[in-house]
mmCIF file of C-alpha atoms in Angstrom:
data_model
loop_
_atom_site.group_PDB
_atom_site.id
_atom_site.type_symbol
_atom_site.label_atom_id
_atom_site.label_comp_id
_atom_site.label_asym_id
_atom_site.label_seq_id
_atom_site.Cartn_x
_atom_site.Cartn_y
_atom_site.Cartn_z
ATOM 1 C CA UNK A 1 0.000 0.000 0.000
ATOM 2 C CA UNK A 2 2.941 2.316 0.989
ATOM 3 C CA UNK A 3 4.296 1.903 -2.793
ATOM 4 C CA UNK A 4 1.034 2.881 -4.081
ATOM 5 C CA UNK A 5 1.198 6.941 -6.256
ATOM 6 C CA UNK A 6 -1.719 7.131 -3.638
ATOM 7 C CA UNK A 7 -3.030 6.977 -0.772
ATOM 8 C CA UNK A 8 -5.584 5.462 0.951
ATOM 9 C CA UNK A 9 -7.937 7.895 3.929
ATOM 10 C CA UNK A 10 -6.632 6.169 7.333
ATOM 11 C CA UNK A 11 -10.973 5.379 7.792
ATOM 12 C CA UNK A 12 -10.867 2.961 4.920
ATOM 13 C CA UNK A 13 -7.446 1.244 5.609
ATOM 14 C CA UNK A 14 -8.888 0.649 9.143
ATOM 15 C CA UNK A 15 -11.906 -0.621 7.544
ATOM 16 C CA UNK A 16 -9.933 -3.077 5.315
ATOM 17 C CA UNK A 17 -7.858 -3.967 8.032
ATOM 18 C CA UNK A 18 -10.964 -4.869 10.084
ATOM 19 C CA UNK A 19 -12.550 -6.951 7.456
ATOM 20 C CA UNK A 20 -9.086 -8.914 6.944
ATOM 21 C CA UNK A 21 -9.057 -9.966 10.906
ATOM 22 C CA UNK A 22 -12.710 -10.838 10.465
ATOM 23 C CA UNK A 23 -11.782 -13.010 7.552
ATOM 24 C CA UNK A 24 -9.204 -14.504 9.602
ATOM 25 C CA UNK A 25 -10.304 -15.122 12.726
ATOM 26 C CA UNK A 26 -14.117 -17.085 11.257
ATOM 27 C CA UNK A 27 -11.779 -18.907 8.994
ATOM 28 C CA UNK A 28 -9.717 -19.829 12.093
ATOM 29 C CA UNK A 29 -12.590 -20.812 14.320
ATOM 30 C CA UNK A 30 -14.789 -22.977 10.962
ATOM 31 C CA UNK A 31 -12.695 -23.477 7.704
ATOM 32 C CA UNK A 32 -15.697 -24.345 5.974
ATOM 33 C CA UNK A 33 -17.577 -20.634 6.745
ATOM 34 C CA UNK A 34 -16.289 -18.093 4.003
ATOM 35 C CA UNK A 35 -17.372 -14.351 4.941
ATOM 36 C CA UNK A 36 -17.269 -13.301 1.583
ATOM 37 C CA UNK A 37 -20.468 -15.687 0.589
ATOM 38 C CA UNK A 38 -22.169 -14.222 3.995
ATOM 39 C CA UNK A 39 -21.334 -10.537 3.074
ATOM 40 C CA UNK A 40 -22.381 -10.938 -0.627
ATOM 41 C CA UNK A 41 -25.818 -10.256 -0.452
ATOM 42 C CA UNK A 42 -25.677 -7.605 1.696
ATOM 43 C CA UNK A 43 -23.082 -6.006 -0.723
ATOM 44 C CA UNK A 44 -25.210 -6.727 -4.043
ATOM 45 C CA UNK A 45 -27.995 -4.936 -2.123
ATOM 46 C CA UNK A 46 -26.757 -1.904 -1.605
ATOM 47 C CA UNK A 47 -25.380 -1.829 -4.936
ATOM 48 C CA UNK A 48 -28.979 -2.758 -6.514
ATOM 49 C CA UNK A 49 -30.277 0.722 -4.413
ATOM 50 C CA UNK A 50 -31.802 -1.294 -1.812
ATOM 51 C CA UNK A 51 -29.681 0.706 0.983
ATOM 52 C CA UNK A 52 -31.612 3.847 -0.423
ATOM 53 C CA UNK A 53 -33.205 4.982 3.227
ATOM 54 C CA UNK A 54 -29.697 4.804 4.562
ATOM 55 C CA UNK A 55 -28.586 6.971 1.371
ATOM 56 C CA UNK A 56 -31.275 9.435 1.757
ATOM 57 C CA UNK A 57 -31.580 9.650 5.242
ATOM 58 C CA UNK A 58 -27.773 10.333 4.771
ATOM 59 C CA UNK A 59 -28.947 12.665 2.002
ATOM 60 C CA UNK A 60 -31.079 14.841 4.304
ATOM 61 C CA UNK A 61 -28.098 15.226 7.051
ATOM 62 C CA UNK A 62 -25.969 16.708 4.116
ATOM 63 C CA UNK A 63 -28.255 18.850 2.878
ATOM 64 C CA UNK A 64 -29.104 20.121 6.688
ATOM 65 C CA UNK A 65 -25.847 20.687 7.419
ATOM 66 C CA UNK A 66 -24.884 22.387 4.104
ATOM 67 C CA UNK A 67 -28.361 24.633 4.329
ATOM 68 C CA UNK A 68 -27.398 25.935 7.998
ATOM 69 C CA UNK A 69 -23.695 26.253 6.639
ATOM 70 C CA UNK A 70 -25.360 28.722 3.912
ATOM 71 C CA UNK A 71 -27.180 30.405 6.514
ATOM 72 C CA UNK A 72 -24.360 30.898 9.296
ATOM 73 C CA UNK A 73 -22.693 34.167 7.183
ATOM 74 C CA UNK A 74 -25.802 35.708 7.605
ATOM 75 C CA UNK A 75 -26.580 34.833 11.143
ATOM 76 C CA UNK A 76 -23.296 35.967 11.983
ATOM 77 C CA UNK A 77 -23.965 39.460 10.638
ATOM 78 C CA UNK A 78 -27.262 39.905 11.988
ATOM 79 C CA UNK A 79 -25.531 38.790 15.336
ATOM 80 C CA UNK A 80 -22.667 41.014 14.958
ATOM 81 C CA UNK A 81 -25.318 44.074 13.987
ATOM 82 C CA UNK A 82 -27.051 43.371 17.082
ATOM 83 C CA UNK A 83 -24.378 43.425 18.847
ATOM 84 C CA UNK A 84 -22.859 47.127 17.969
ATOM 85 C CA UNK A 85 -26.392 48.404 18.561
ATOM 86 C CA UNK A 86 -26.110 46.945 22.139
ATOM 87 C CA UNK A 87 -29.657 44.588 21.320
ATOM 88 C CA UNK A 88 -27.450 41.831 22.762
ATOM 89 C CA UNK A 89 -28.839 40.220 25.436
ATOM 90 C CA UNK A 90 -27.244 38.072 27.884
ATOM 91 C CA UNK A 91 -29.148 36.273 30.620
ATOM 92 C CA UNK A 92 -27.613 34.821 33.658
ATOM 93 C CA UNK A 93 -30.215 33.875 36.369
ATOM 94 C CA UNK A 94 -27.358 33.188 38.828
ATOM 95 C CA UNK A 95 -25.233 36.120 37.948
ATOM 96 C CA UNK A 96 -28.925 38.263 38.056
ATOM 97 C CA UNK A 97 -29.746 36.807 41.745
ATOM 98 C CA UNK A 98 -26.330 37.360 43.356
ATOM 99 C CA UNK A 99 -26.602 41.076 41.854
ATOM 100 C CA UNK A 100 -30.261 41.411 43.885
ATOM 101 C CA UNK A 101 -28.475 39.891 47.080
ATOM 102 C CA UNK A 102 -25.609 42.628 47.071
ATOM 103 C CA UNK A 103 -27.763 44.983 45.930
ATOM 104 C CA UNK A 104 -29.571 44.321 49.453
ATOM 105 C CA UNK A 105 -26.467 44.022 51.304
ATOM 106 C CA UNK A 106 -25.223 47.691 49.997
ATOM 107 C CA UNK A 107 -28.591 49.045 50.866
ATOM 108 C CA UNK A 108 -28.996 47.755 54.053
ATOM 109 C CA UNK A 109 -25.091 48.950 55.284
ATOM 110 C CA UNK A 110 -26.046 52.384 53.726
ATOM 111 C CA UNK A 111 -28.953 52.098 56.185
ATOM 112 C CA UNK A 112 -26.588 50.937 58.795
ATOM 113 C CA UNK A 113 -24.070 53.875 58.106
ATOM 114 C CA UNK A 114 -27.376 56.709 58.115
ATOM 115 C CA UNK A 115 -28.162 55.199 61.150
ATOM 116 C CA UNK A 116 -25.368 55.861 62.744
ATOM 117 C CA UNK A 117 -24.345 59.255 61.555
ATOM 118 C CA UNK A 118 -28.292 60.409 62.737
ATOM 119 C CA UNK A 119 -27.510 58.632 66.273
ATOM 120 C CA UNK A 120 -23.936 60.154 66.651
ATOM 121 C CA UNK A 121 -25.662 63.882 65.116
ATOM 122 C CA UNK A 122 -27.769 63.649 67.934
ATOM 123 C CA UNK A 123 -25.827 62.143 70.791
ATOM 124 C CA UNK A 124 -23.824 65.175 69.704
ATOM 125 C CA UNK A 125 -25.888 68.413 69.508
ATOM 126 C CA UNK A 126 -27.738 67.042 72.803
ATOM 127 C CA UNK A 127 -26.123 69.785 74.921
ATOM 128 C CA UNK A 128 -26.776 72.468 72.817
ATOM 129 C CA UNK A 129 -30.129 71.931 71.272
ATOM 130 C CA UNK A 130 -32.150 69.185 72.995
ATOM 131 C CA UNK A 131 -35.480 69.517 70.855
ATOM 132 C CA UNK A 132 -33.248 68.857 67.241
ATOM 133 C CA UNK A 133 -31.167 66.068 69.482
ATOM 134 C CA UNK A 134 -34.397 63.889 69.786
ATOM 135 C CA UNK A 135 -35.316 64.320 66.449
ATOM 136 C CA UNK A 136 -32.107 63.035 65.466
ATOM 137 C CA UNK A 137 -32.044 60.149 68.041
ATOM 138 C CA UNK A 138 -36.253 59.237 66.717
ATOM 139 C CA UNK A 139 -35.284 59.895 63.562
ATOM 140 C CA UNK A 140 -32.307 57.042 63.117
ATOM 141 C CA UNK A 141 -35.178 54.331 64.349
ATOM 142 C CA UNK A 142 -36.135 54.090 60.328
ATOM 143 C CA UNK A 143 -32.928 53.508 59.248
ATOM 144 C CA UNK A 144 -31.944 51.148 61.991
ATOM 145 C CA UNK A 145 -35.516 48.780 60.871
ATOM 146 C CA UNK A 146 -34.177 48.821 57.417
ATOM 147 C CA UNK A 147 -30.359 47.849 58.278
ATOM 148 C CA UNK A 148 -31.706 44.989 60.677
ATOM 149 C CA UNK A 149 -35.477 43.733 59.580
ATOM 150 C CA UNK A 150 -35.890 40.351 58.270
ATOM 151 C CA UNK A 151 -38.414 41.903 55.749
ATOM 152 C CA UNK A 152 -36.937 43.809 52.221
ATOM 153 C CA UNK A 153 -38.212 47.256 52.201
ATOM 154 C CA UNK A 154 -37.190 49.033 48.478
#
């Protein structure tokens, strides 16, 4: 084979080499069993058309694949189109939730951090102007319910 001007794809020199230890090993195990005369009709078969559903079913893969091939330029275009315009739309459920569960945690430490500059604004003016002071102090309780209640207020 090597000395051939050819050569041979490796698919169909496996496939001859698989057919040649077939022939070998049934003439090993029953001299009188030739595979040739048990593969013979199934060869003059196909070659009479009667394989034709495996031909066309083989038919309508190639022409699938060749069709969507024709199409993919196209689709590619459109997809690259869409996505200068910014119409590109990527959806990530988990990416989406862990977004709403920081945005939570940011709101409820800027809650936290409003609390505590009300409570320290009042703790502070106290001495000089009681009446604002208690506003102050009252006035960090809706903050402090947002920072720490087990309910989500927007």
């Amino acid at each position: 084979m090597r000395t051939l001007p050819f050569q041979l794809p490796e698919s169909f020199l496996l496939l001859i080499r698989t057919v040649s230890l077939i022939s070998g090993v049934t003439s090993a195990l029953n001299r009188d069993f030739n595979m040739w005369d048990a593969v013979d009709p199934f060869a003059r078969t196909l070659l009479r058309g009667g394989g034709t559903s495996t031909a066309r079913s083989v038919g309508r893969e190639a022409v699938a694949i060749l069709s969507a091939l024709a199409r993919l330029p196209q689709r590619l275009d459109a997809l690259a189109t869409r996505l200068d315009r910014g119409e590109l739309a990527v959806r990530s459920p988990e990416v989406e939730q862990r977004l709403r569960v920081l945005d939570g945690s940011v709101r409820r430490a800027t809650s936290a951090i409003l609390f505590t500059a009300l409570l320290l604004a009042g703790v502070i003016l106290r001495p000089t102007d009681e009446v604002l002071s208690w506003v102050l102090i009252g006035g960090s309780a809706l903050p402090l319910l947002h920072a720490v209640a087990p309910w989500r207020l927007r």
